[in-house]
Coordinates of C-alpha atoms (C1' of nucleotides) in Angstrom, one line a residue:
Chain Z
M1 CA -14.5 -7.2 25.0
P2 CA -12.5 -9.7 22.9
D3 CA -11.8 -9.4 19.3
P4 CA -14.1 -11.1 16.9
L5 CA -13.7 -14.8 16.4
W6 CA -12.3 -14.5 12.9
R7 CA -9.7 -12.1 14.2
Q8 CA -8.6 -14.3 17.0
I9 CA -8.3 -17.2 14.4
A10 CA -6.3 -15.0 12.1
E11 CA -3.8 -14.0 14.9
D12 CA -3.4 -17.5 16.1
L13 CA -2.7 -18.6 12.5
R14 CA -0.2 -15.8 12.1
R15 CA 1.5 -16.9 15.3
R16 CA 1.7 -20.6 14.2
I17 CA 3.0 -19.6 10.7
E18 CA 5.6 -17.3 12.1
S19 CA 6.7 -20.1 14.5
G20 CA 7.0 -22.5 11.7
E21 CA 4.4 -24.8 13.2
I22 CA 2.3 -24.8 10.0
G23 CA 2.7 -24.0 6.4
D24 CA 6.6 -24.4 6.6
D25 CA 8.6 -25.4 3.7
G26 CA 6.0 -24.9 1.0
Q27 CA 3.6 -27.2 2.7
P28 CA -0.1 -25.9 2.6
L29 CA -1.9 -24.7 5.5
P30 CA -4.5 -27.0 7.0
T31 CA -7.6 -27.0 4.9
E32 CA -10.6 -24.9 5.7
M33 CA -12.4 -28.0 6.9
E34 CA -9.6 -28.9 9.1
L35 CA -9.3 -25.4 10.5
R36 CA -13.0 -25.3 11.0
E37 CA -12.7 -28.4 13.3
H38 CA -9.6 -27.1 15.0
Y39 CA -11.1 -23.8 16.0
R40 CA -14.7 -25.1 16.3
A41 CA -15.8 -22.2 14.0
S42 CA -17.8 -22.3 10.7
R43 CA -16.2 -22.4 7.4
N44 CA -17.1 -18.8 6.6
T45 CA -15.4 -17.6 9.8
V46 CA -12.2 -19.5 9.0
R47 CA -12.3 -18.0 5.5
D48 CA -12.6 -14.5 7.0
A49 CA -9.5 -15.1 9.1
I50 CA -7.5 -16.4 6.0
K51 CA -8.7 -13.4 4.1
W52 CA -7.1 -11.2 6.7
L53 CA -3.8 -13.0 6.2
V54 CA -4.2 -12.9 2.4
T55 CA -4.6 -9.0 2.7
R56 CA -1.5 -8.8 4.7
G57 CA 0.4 -10.6 1.9
M58 CA 1.3 -13.5 4.4
V59 CA -0.4 -16.3 2.6
Y60 CA -2.1 -16.9 -0.7
T61 CA -4.8 -19.4 -1.8
Q62 CA -5.1 -21.4 -4.9
P63 CA -8.4 -23.0 -5.9
G64 CA -8.3 -26.8 -5.8
R65 CA -4.7 -26.8 -4.1
G66 CA -4.8 -25.1 -0.7
T67 CA -3.5 -22.1 1.2
F68 CA 0.3 -21.5 1.2
V69 CA 2.8 -19.2 2.8
T70 CA 4.3 -16.5 0.7
Q71 CA 7.9 -16.8 0.0
R72 CA 10.2 -13.9 0.3
V73 CA 11.7 -12.5 -2.8
D74 CA 14.7 -10.4 -3.6
P75 CA 13.5 -6.9 -4.5
F76 CA 14.6 -5.0 -7.5
I77 CA 16.6 -2.1 -6.4
T78 CA 16.3 1.1 -8.4
R79 CA 18.7 4.0 -7.9
L80 CA 17.3 7.5 -7.8
A81 CA 20.0 9.8 -8.4
A82 CA 20.7 12.8 -10.6
D83 CA 24.1 11.6 -11.7
S84 CA 23.2 7.9 -12.2
G85 CA 23.4 6.5 -15.8
S86 CA 20.3 5.2 -17.4
S87 CA 19.8 1.6 -18.6
V88 CA 16.2 0.4 -18.7
E89 CA 14.8 3.8 -19.6
A90 CA 17.4 4.3 -22.3
E91 CA 15.1 6.6 -24.3
N92 CA 13.9 8.8 -21.7
S93 CA 17.2 9.3 -19.9
N94 CA 14.8 11.6 -18.4
F95 CA 14.0 9.0 -15.9
A96 CA 17.5 8.2 -15.0
S97 CA 16.9 5.2 -12.8
E98 CA 19.1 2.1 -12.9
V99 CA 18.6 -1.6 -12.2
T100 CA 21.5 -2.7 -10.1
S101 CA 21.0 -6.4 -10.3
Q102 CA 23.8 -7.2 -12.8
T103 CA 22.5 -10.4 -14.2
R104 CA 19.1 -9.1 -15.2
K105 CA 18.5 -7.9 -18.7
P106 CA 16.3 -5.0 -19.0
V107 CA 13.9 -4.8 -22.1
V108 CA 11.8 -1.9 -23.2
S109 CA 8.7 -3.2 -24.7
V110 CA 5.9 -1.8 -26.9
R111 CA 5.3 1.8 -27.2
R112 CA 2.1 3.9 -27.7
V113 CA 2.1 7.6 -28.5
E114 CA -1.0 9.8 -28.0
I115 CA -1.9 13.4 -28.3
Q116 CA -4.2 14.6 -25.7
R117 CA -5.5 17.7 -24.0
A118 CA -3.6 18.4 -20.9
H119 CA -5.4 17.4 -17.7
G120 CA -4.7 16.3 -14.2
L121 CA -1.3 15.5 -13.0
P122 CA 0.7 16.2 -16.3
A123 CA -1.1 19.6 -16.7
A124 CA -0.2 20.5 -13.2
E125 CA 3.3 19.5 -13.3
L126 CA 3.9 21.1 -16.6
V127 CA 2.0 24.2 -15.6
L128 CA -0.1 24.2 -18.8
P129 CA -3.7 25.5 -19.3
D130 CA -6.3 22.8 -19.2
D131 CA -6.8 22.7 -22.8
A132 CA -3.3 22.7 -24.0
G133 CA -2.1 19.8 -26.2
V134 CA 0.3 17.4 -24.8
V135 CA 2.1 14.3 -26.3
S136 CA 2.2 11.1 -24.1
R137 CA 4.6 8.4 -24.8
H138 CA 3.9 5.1 -23.1
Q139 CA 6.2 2.2 -22.6
E140 CA 6.4 -1.0 -20.8
H141 CA 9.6 -2.4 -19.1
L142 CA 10.5 -6.0 -18.6
I143 CA 13.6 -7.7 -17.0
D144 CA 14.1 -11.2 -18.0
G145 CA 10.6 -11.3 -19.1
V146 CA 9.3 -10.2 -15.7
P147 CA 7.1 -7.0 -15.8
Y148 CA 9.2 -4.3 -14.1
S149 CA 7.6 -1.0 -14.7
L150 CA 5.1 0.9 -16.7
Q151 CA 6.0 4.5 -17.9
T152 CA 4.3 7.4 -19.5
T153 CA 6.1 10.6 -20.4
F154 CA 4.2 13.8 -21.2
Y155 CA 5.6 16.6 -23.3
P156 CA 3.9 19.9 -24.2
M157 CA 2.7 19.8 -27.8
A158 CA 4.4 23.1 -28.3
L159 CA 7.7 21.3 -28.4
V160 CA 6.6 19.3 -31.4
E161 CA 5.4 22.5 -33.1
R162 CA 8.9 23.9 -32.5
G163 CA 10.5 21.1 -34.4
A164 CA 10.8 18.1 -32.1
A165 CA 8.7 15.9 -34.7
R166 CA 10.0 12.6 -33.5
L167 CA 8.1 12.9 -30.2
I168 CA 4.8 12.1 -31.9
R169 CA 6.2 9.0 -33.7
A170 CA 5.8 5.6 -32.2
E171 CA 9.4 4.7 -32.5
E172 CA 12.2 4.7 -30.1
I173 CA 14.4 7.6 -29.7
T174 CA 17.5 5.8 -29.3
E175 CA 19.7 8.5 -28.2
G176 CA 17.3 9.5 -25.5
A177 CA 14.5 12.0 -25.7
I178 CA 16.3 14.5 -23.6
T179 CA 19.4 14.3 -25.7
Y180 CA 17.2 14.6 -28.7
L181 CA 15.4 17.7 -27.4
E182 CA 18.7 19.3 -26.6
H183 CA 20.1 18.7 -30.2
V184 CA 16.8 19.8 -31.9
L185 CA 15.6 22.6 -29.7
G186 CA 18.6 23.4 -27.5
I187 CA 16.7 22.6 -24.4
N188 CA 18.9 21.6 -21.5
Q189 CA 17.7 19.7 -18.6
A190 CA 19.0 21.8 -15.7
G191 CA 17.1 20.3 -13.0
L192 CA 14.6 17.7 -12.1
R193 CA 12.1 16.9 -9.3
D194 CA 11.0 13.4 -8.3
R195 CA 7.7 12.7 -6.3
I196 CA 7.3 9.4 -4.9
T197 CA 3.8 8.2 -3.8
V198 CA 2.1 5.0 -3.3
R199 CA -1.5 4.1 -4.4
T200 CA -3.5 1.1 -5.3
P201 CA -3.0 -0.3 -8.9
R202 CA -5.3 0.5 -11.8
A203 CA -6.6 -2.4 -13.8
E204 CA -3.9 -2.1 -16.4
E205 CA -1.4 -2.2 -13.9
T206 CA -2.9 -5.2 -12.2
A207 CA -2.9 -7.0 -15.4
F208 CA 0.6 -6.1 -16.6
F209 CA 2.2 -6.8 -13.3
R210 CA 0.1 -9.8 -12.7
L211 CA -0.9 -8.4 -9.3
P212 CA -3.8 -10.0 -7.3
D213 CA -6.9 -8.1 -8.1
D214 CA -7.9 -7.3 -4.7
G215 CA -5.7 -4.3 -4.4
R216 CA -3.7 -5.4 -1.5
V217 CA -0.4 -4.8 -3.5
A218 CA 0.2 -1.2 -3.9
V219 CA 2.3 0.4 -6.7
F220 CA 4.9 3.1 -6.4
E221 CA 4.2 6.0 -8.6
I222 CA 7.2 8.1 -9.3
T223 CA 6.7 11.4 -11.2
R224 CA 9.9 12.9 -12.6
T225 CA 9.6 16.5 -13.9
G226 CA 12.4 17.9 -16.0
F227 CA 13.2 21.6 -15.9
D228 CA 15.1 23.7 -18.5
E229 CA 17.6 26.4 -17.6
D230 CA 14.9 29.0 -17.2
G231 CA 13.2 26.8 -14.4
Q232 CA 10.4 25.9 -16.8
P233 CA 9.2 22.3 -16.8
F234 CA 9.2 20.7 -20.2
C235 CA 8.6 17.0 -19.6
V236 CA 6.9 14.7 -17.0
T237 CA 7.5 11.0 -16.6
V238 CA 5.2 8.9 -14.5
T239 CA 6.6 5.5 -13.7
T240 CA 4.8 2.9 -11.7
Y241 CA 6.3 -0.2 -9.9
P242 CA 4.7 -3.0 -7.9
A243 CA 5.5 -2.1 -4.3
D244 CA 5.9 -5.6 -3.2
R245 CA 9.1 -6.3 -5.1
N246 CA 10.7 -2.9 -5.6
Q247 CA 12.9 -0.8 -3.5
F248 CA 14.4 2.7 -4.2
V249 CA 17.9 3.7 -3.1
M250 CA 19.3 7.2 -3.1
T251 CA 22.8 8.3 -2.0
S252 CA 24.5 11.4 -1.4
G253 CA 28.1 12.1 -0.5
N254 CA 30.6 9.4 -0.2
V255 CA 28.9 6.0 0.1
P256 CA 30.4 2.6 -0.6
D257 CA 28.9 0.5 -3.3
V258 CA 26.6 -2.5 -3.4
P259 CA 23.7 -2.0 -1.2
S260 CA 22.4 -5.4 -0.2
G261 CA 18.7 -5.7 -0.7
R262 CA 16.5 -6.7 2.0
G263 CA 13.6 -9.0 1.3
T264 CA 10.0 -8.0 1.6
S265 CA 7.1 -10.4 1.4
P266 CA 5.4 -10.4 -1.9
A267 CA 2.8 -12.6 -3.4
P268 CA 1.8 -14.6 -6.5
G269 CA -1.6 -14.2 -7.7
Chain Q
M1 CA -17.0 -16.3 -18.4
P2 CA -18.2 -13.2 -16.6
D3 CA -16.8 -11.7 -13.5
P4 CA -18.3 -13.0 -10.2
L5 CA -21.4 -11.1 -9.2
W6 CA -19.9 -9.4 -6.3
R7 CA -17.2 -8.0 -8.6
Q8 CA -19.6 -6.6 -11.1
I9 CA -21.5 -4.9 -8.4
A10 CA -18.3 -3.4 -7.1
E11 CA -17.3 -2.2 -10.6
D12 CA -20.7 -0.7 -11.1
L13 CA -20.6 1.0 -7.6
R14 CA -17.1 2.4 -8.5
R15 CA -18.5 3.7 -11.8
R16 CA -21.4 5.4 -10.1
I17 CA -19.4 6.8 -7.4
E18 CA -16.7 8.3 -9.8
S19 CA -19.7 9.7 -11.9
G20 CA -21.0 11.4 -8.9
E21 CA -24.2 9.6 -9.1
I22 CA -24.0 8.2 -5.6
G23 CA -22.1 8.9 -2.4
D24 CA -21.5 12.5 -3.5
D25 CA -20.9 15.5 -1.2
G26 CA -20.6 13.4 2.1
Q27 CA -23.9 11.6 1.5
P28 CA -23.8 7.9 2.4
L29 CA -24.1 5.2 -0.2
P30 CA -27.4 3.3 -0.5
T31 CA -27.7 1.0 2.4
E32 CA -27.0 -2.7 2.0
M33 CA -30.7 -3.4 1.9
E34 CA -31.3 -0.9 -0.8
L35 CA -28.3 -2.2 -2.8
R36 CA -29.5 -5.7 -2.3
E37 CA -32.7 -4.8 -4.0
H38 CA -31.1 -2.7 -6.6
Y39 CA -28.8 -5.5 -7.8
R40 CA -31.1 -8.3 -6.9
A41 CA -28.4 -10.0 -4.9
S42 CA -28.2 -11.2 -1.3
R43 CA -26.8 -8.9 1.3
N44 CA -23.5 -10.9 1.7
T45 CA -22.8 -10.5 -2.0
V46 CA -23.5 -6.7 -1.7
R47 CA -21.2 -6.7 1.3
D48 CA -18.5 -8.4 -0.6
A49 CA -18.6 -5.8 -3.3
I50 CA -18.4 -3.0 -0.6
K51 CA -15.5 -4.7 0.9
W52 CA -13.6 -4.6 -2.4
L53 CA -14.2 -0.9 -2.5
V54 CA -13.1 -0.6 1.1
T55 CA -9.8 -2.4 0.4
R56 CA -9.3 0.0 -2.4
G57 CA -9.6 2.9 0.0
M58 CA -12.5 4.2 -2.1
V59 CA -15.2 4.1 0.6
Y60 CA -15.3 3.4 4.3
T61 CA -18.1 2.0 6.6
Q62 CA -19.4 3.1 9.9
P63 CA -21.4 0.8 12.0
G64 CA -24.8 2.2 12.6
R65 CA -24.3 5.1 10.1
G66 CA -23.6 3.9 6.6
T67 CA -21.0 3.7 3.8
F68 CA -19.3 6.8 2.7
V69 CA -17.0 7.9 -0.1
T70 CA -13.5 8.7 1.3
Q71 CA -12.5 12.2 0.4
R72 CA -9.0 13.0 -0.6
V73 CA -6.6 14.6 1.9
D74 CA -3.7 17.0 1.2
P75 CA -0.6 14.8 1.5
F76 CA 2.3 15.7 3.6
I77 CA 5.3 16.4 1.5
T78 CA 8.6 15.4 2.7
R79 CA 11.8 16.5 1.1
L80 CA 14.5 14.0 0.6
A81 CA 17.8 15.7 -0.3
A82 CA 21.1 15.8 0.9
D83 CA 21.1 19.7 1.2
S84 CA 17.7 20.2 2.9
G85 CA 17.7 21.5 6.4
S86 CA 16.1 19.5 9.1
S87 CA 13.1 20.6 11.2
V88 CA 11.0 17.6 12.5
E89 CA 14.0 15.4 13.2
A90 CA 15.9 18.1 14.9
E91 CA 17.8 15.6 16.9
N92 CA 18.6 13.2 14.3
S93 CA 19.6 15.7 11.7
N94 CA 20.7 12.3 10.4
F95 CA 17.2 12.0 8.8
A96 CA 17.3 15.4 7.0
S97 CA 13.7 15.5 5.9
E98 CA 11.5 18.5 6.0
V99 CA 7.8 19.2 6.2
T100 CA 7.1 21.8 3.7
S101 CA 3.7 22.9 4.7
Q102 CA 4.3 26.2 6.4
T103 CA 1.6 26.4 8.9
R104 CA 2.0 23.0 10.4
K105 CA 3.9 22.7 13.6
P106 CA 6.1 19.6 14.0
V107 CA 6.4 18.0 17.4
V108 CA 8.8 15.4 18.6
S109 CA 7.1 13.3 21.2
V110 CA 8.2 10.6 23.7
R111 CA 11.6 8.9 23.4
R112 CA 12.6 5.4 24.3
V113 CA 16.1 4.2 24.4
E114 CA 17.1 0.6 24.4
I115 CA 20.3 -1.6 24.2
Q116 CA 19.9 -4.6 22.1
R117 CA 21.8 -7.2 20.3
A118 CA 22.2 -6.4 16.7
H119 CA 19.9 -8.3 14.4
G120 CA 18.0 -8.0 11.2
L121 CA 18.1 -4.7 9.2
P122 CA 20.2 -2.6 11.6
A123 CA 22.9 -5.3 11.8
A124 CA 22.9 -5.6 8.0
E125 CA 23.1 -1.9 7.4
L126 CA 25.6 -1.4 10.1
V127 CA 27.7 -4.4 9.0
L128 CA 27.8 -5.7 12.5
P129 CA 28.2 -9.3 13.7
D130 CA 24.9 -10.7 14.9
D131 CA 25.6 -10.4 18.6
A132 CA 27.1 -6.9 18.7
G133 CA 25.4 -4.5 21.0
V134 CA 23.5 -1.6 19.4
V135 CA 21.7 1.4 20.9
S136 CA 18.3 2.1 19.6
R137 CA 16.6 5.6 20.1
H138 CA 13.0 5.6 19.3
Q139 CA 10.7 8.8 18.8
E140 CA 7.3 9.7 17.7
H141 CA 6.7 12.7 15.5
L142 CA 3.3 14.6 15.4
I143 CA 2.2 17.5 13.4
D144 CA -0.5 19.6 14.9
G145 CA -1.3 16.6 17.0
V146 CA -1.6 14.4 14.0
P147 CA 0.6 11.2 14.0
Y148 CA 3.2 11.9 11.4
S149 CA 6.1 9.4 11.5
L150 CA 7.7 6.9 13.8
Q151 CA 11.4 6.7 13.8
T152 CA 14.2 4.6 15.4
T153 CA 17.8 5.2 15.1
F154 CA 20.5 2.5 15.7
Y155 CA 24.1 3.3 16.8
P156 CA 26.8 0.6 17.4
M157 CA 27.3 0.3 21.2
A158 CA 31.0 0.9 20.4
L159 CA 30.3 4.5 19.9
V160 CA 29.0 4.7 23.5
E161 CA 32.1 3.0 24.8
R162 CA 34.3 5.5 22.9
G163 CA 32.6 8.3 24.7
A164 CA 29.3 9.0 23.3
A165 CA 27.5 8.6 26.6
R166 CA 24.5 10.6 25.8
L167 CA 23.4 8.2 23.2
I168 CA 22.1 5.9 25.9
R169 CA 20.1 8.5 27.8
A170 CA 16.5 9.0 27.2
E171 CA 17.0 12.7 26.7
E172 CA 16.9 14.8 23.6
I173 CA 20.2 15.7 22.1
T174 CA 19.3 19.1 21.1
E175 CA 22.1 20.0 19.0
G176 CA 21.4 16.8 17.0
A177 CA 23.0 13.4 17.4
I178 CA 25.2 13.8 14.3
T179 CA 26.6 17.0 15.5
Y180 CA 27.1 15.5 19.0
L181 CA 28.9 12.5 17.5
E182 CA 31.3 14.9 15.5
H183 CA 32.0 17.0 18.7
V184 CA 32.7 14.0 20.9
L185 CA 34.2 11.5 18.7
G186 CA 35.2 13.5 15.6
I187 CA 33.0 11.4 13.4
N188 CA 32.0 13.3 10.3
Q189 CA 29.0 12.2 8.2
A190 CA 30.5 12.1 4.8
G191 CA 27.8 10.3 3.0
L192 CA 24.4 8.8 3.5
R193 CA 22.0 6.2 1.7
D194 CA 18.4 6.2 1.7
R195 CA 16.3 3.1 1.0
I196 CA 12.6 3.6 0.3
T197 CA 10.3 0.6 0.7
V198 CA 6.6 0.1 1.3
R199 CA 5.1 -2.6 3.7
T200 CA 2.0 -3.3 5.6
P201 CA 2.0 -1.6 9.0
R202 CA 2.8 -3.5 12.2
A203 CA 0.5 -3.3 15.2
E204 CA 2.2 -0.4 16.8
E205 CA 2.1 1.6 13.6
T206 CA -1.6 0.8 13.1
A207 CA -2.3 2.1 16.5
F208 CA -0.1 5.2 16.4
F209 CA -1.3 6.3 13.0
R210 CA -4.8 5.2 13.6
L211 CA -4.9 3.2 10.6
P212 CA -7.6 0.6 9.7
D213 CA -6.5 -2.6 11.2
D214 CA -7.1 -4.6 8.0
G215 CA -3.7 -3.6 6.6
R216 CA -5.1 -1.9 3.5
V217 CA -3.0 1.3 4.1
A218 CA 0.6 0.6 3.7
V219 CA 3.5 2.5 5.3
F220 CA 6.6 4.0 3.7
E221 CA 9.7 2.8 5.4
I222 CA 12.7 4.9 4.9
T223 CA 16.1 3.6 6.0
R224 CA 18.8 6.2 6.2
T225 CA 22.3 4.9 6.7
G226 CA 25.0 7.4 7.6
F227 CA 28.7 6.9 6.6
D228 CA 31.9 8.3 8.0
E229 CA 34.8 9.6 5.8
D230 CA 36.1 6.0 5.7
G231 CA 32.9 4.8 4.3
Q232 CA 32.0 3.0 7.4
P233 CA 28.4 3.1 8.4
F234 CA 27.9 4.5 12.0
C235 CA 24.2 4.9 12.4
V236 CA 20.9 3.8 10.8
T237 CA 17.6 5.5 10.9
V238 CA 14.3 3.8 10.1
T239 CA 11.4 6.1 9.8
T240 CA 7.8 5.0 8.9
Y241 CA 5.0 7.1 7.4
P242 CA 1.4 6.1 6.4
A243 CA 1.4 5.8 2.6
D244 CA -2.0 7.3 2.2
R245 CA -1.1 10.9 3.3
N246 CA 2.5 11.2 2.5
Q247 CA 4.6 12.0 -0.4
F248 CA 8.3 12.3 -0.9
V249 CA 10.0 14.9 -3.2
M250 CA 13.6 14.9 -4.1
T251 CA 15.2 17.5 -6.4
S252 CA 18.5 17.9 -8.0
G253 CA 19.9 20.7 -10.2
N254 CA 18.0 23.9 -10.6
V255 CA 14.3 23.5 -9.8
P256 CA 11.9 26.3 -8.9
D257 CA 10.4 26.1 -5.4
V258 CA 7.1 25.1 -3.9
P259 CA 6.0 21.8 -5.5
S260 CA 2.3 21.8 -5.1
G261 CA 1.0 18.7 -3.5
R262 CA -1.1 16.3 -5.4
G263 CA -3.1 13.4 -4.5
T264 CA -4.0 11.1 -7.3
S265 CA -2.4 10.4 -10.7
P266 CA -3.0 10.7 -14.5
A267 CA -4.9 8.6 -17.0
P268 CA -2.8 7.3 -19.8
G269 CA -5.3 5.8 -22.0
Chain R
dA1 C1' -32.3 9.2 30.1
dA2 C1' -34.5 5.6 27.6
dC3 C1' -36.3 3.4 23.8
dG4 C1' -37.1 2.0 19.0
dA5 C1' -35.6 2.1 14.3
dT6 C1' -31.9 1.9 11.3
dT7 C1' -27.5 0.2 9.6
dT8 C1' -23.3 -2.3 9.7
dG9 C1' -20.7 -6.3 11.8
dT10 C1' -20.3 -11.2 13.0
dT11 C1' -21.4 -15.9 12.8
dC12 C1' -23.7 -19.7 11.5
dG13 C1' -25.8 -22.9 7.8
dT14 C1' -26.2 -24.6 2.9
dA15 C1' -25.8 -25.3 -1.9
dT16 C1' -23.3 -25.2 -6.1
dG17 C1' -19.4 -23.8 -9.2
dT18 C1' -14.5 -24.5 -10.6
dA19 C1' -9.8 -25.7 -10.4
dT20 C1' -6.4 -29.3 -9.3
dC21 C1' -4.8 -33.8 -8.7
Chain B
dT1 C1' -13.3 -39.7 -13.6
dG2 C1' -13.8 -39.1 -8.8
dA3 C1' -12.1 -36.8 -4.8
dT4 C1' -10.4 -32.7 -2.8
dA5 C1' -10.3 -27.8 -1.9
dC6 C1' -11.2 -23.2 -2.5
dA7 C1' -14.8 -19.6 -4.7
dT8 C1' -19.3 -17.9 -5.1
dA9 C1' -23.8 -17.1 -3.6
dC10 C1' -27.8 -17.5 -1.0
dG11 C1' -30.5 -17.2 3.5
dA12 C1' -30.9 -16.2 8.5
dA13 C1' -30.2 -14.6 13.2
dC14 C1' -28.3 -11.8 16.5
dA15 C1' -24.9 -8.2 18.2
dA16 C1' -23.3 -3.5 18.2
dA17 C1' -23.2 1.3 17.0
dT18 C1' -25.8 5.4 15.8
dC19 C1' -29.6 8.5 15.7
dG20 C1' -34.1 10.6 16.4
dT21 C1' -38.0 10.8 19.4

DNA sequence: AACGATTTGTTCGTATGTATC
DNA sequence: TGATACATACGAACAAATCGT
């Protein structure tokens, strides 16, 4: 039993694209009408085939222009390591990641602070009862004007009550929230745990990262939990990155510098 | 300008699914014909809406049966840490990851050994000229019969010529390849670097992991490069995991044990 | 085991809207 | 402004999988 026609066409298009026969060098693919004649199929069937390629991130379409092959792009490389310094996330040195591309300038953008009842992930990571208060501090990160990551950090409201008042103000904590907490409350971040997952983007993420709204581009979700010297969690940072242009690097032991990035295949919207 | 009709229907279905109004408790969604009447739209338009939900992994369809809400599964949790012991990847203790679920039994399956010319990623990571020989050792990992990961390790052919003959035999290196290399050649793994990326699965991966063939489920690709005491890379291991049921955890410093697995994410806003 | 009803999958056709050049 | 090209939406027919009788 052969594959459905639209799938056969998709595979043939993939082959022809990869061999450079079509769509090379920024040239658009043949139009749907041309493909319709070439494969002796209806326009809808041809569109099903193209849709399959779009889902794979292999091509993208533009109304009125045509269908184009997606170009490779240099991924952002983020170091995940306990010892690494912080740059983008200057305030929350909590999330001690680092953009290794030298020429790019990280910018921390608008900030939103909310007080909520603990629920879901933050409550679970912070081991709080479901109705305990938590402060959430939200920020957007851009590099050279390009959306880079979205980040929300949760702190137990108890920390504010114990004196860390600046946590609930929508101002940057320039010295870093962790440093601030250490100065004010004597809390020392003795350990941290990172969780790395992947999921489809939410509406806000799709908008901020300017991702295609069909959910074909996933986002990394990195959850960093900070622990004090008693092994108690005192903050959780959730950061999301578009999976099509990000890569995470982690080293241990003696490793030479400069990990050269590998291109993945991304997509304009 | 309002959203297209199919999108409005999709959003409404999402809302009704999340509120538990429809599709709850394993019950199928209304049939396409019922939805067609409910929304006063054509069947194709309803199908476009459902397709959007399918792409998001929110529902799945079964021919002849109906459309169902996907239920969340407990993710596999893999530790990525320098100090963690190895279990699944017993041979390549190189890739020192560990399945934390206690009850599940890891099994290393068939193995394939090939000798190739260096190219692409392995050549880049090993810093080899493009025509140098490399040995690739491929394995499949299953847990309780469930496909878990696909793994390929590359070694420079030079290592074999220097005496590591067992690298080119399709037999398990029970004591671990890294231990073997240390014994035979005195190579000591002094450091390692992990790269974490996400991409759409290849055909083999789609088949092995039994993923839907529309590429909506991505795979993690974790590339671990081992370095000797001179900072020279001597092996590269590429491992892929389905992104929909895997999660990676990395700890540093003093962190209490047993990170409880979690599926979804928070709601900042 | 066979059949019919139900439900999703595939493929065609057509018309109209909208973005681009 | 008109031509081109993709997007949306409709309708229709048949195929294939599933399930109950």
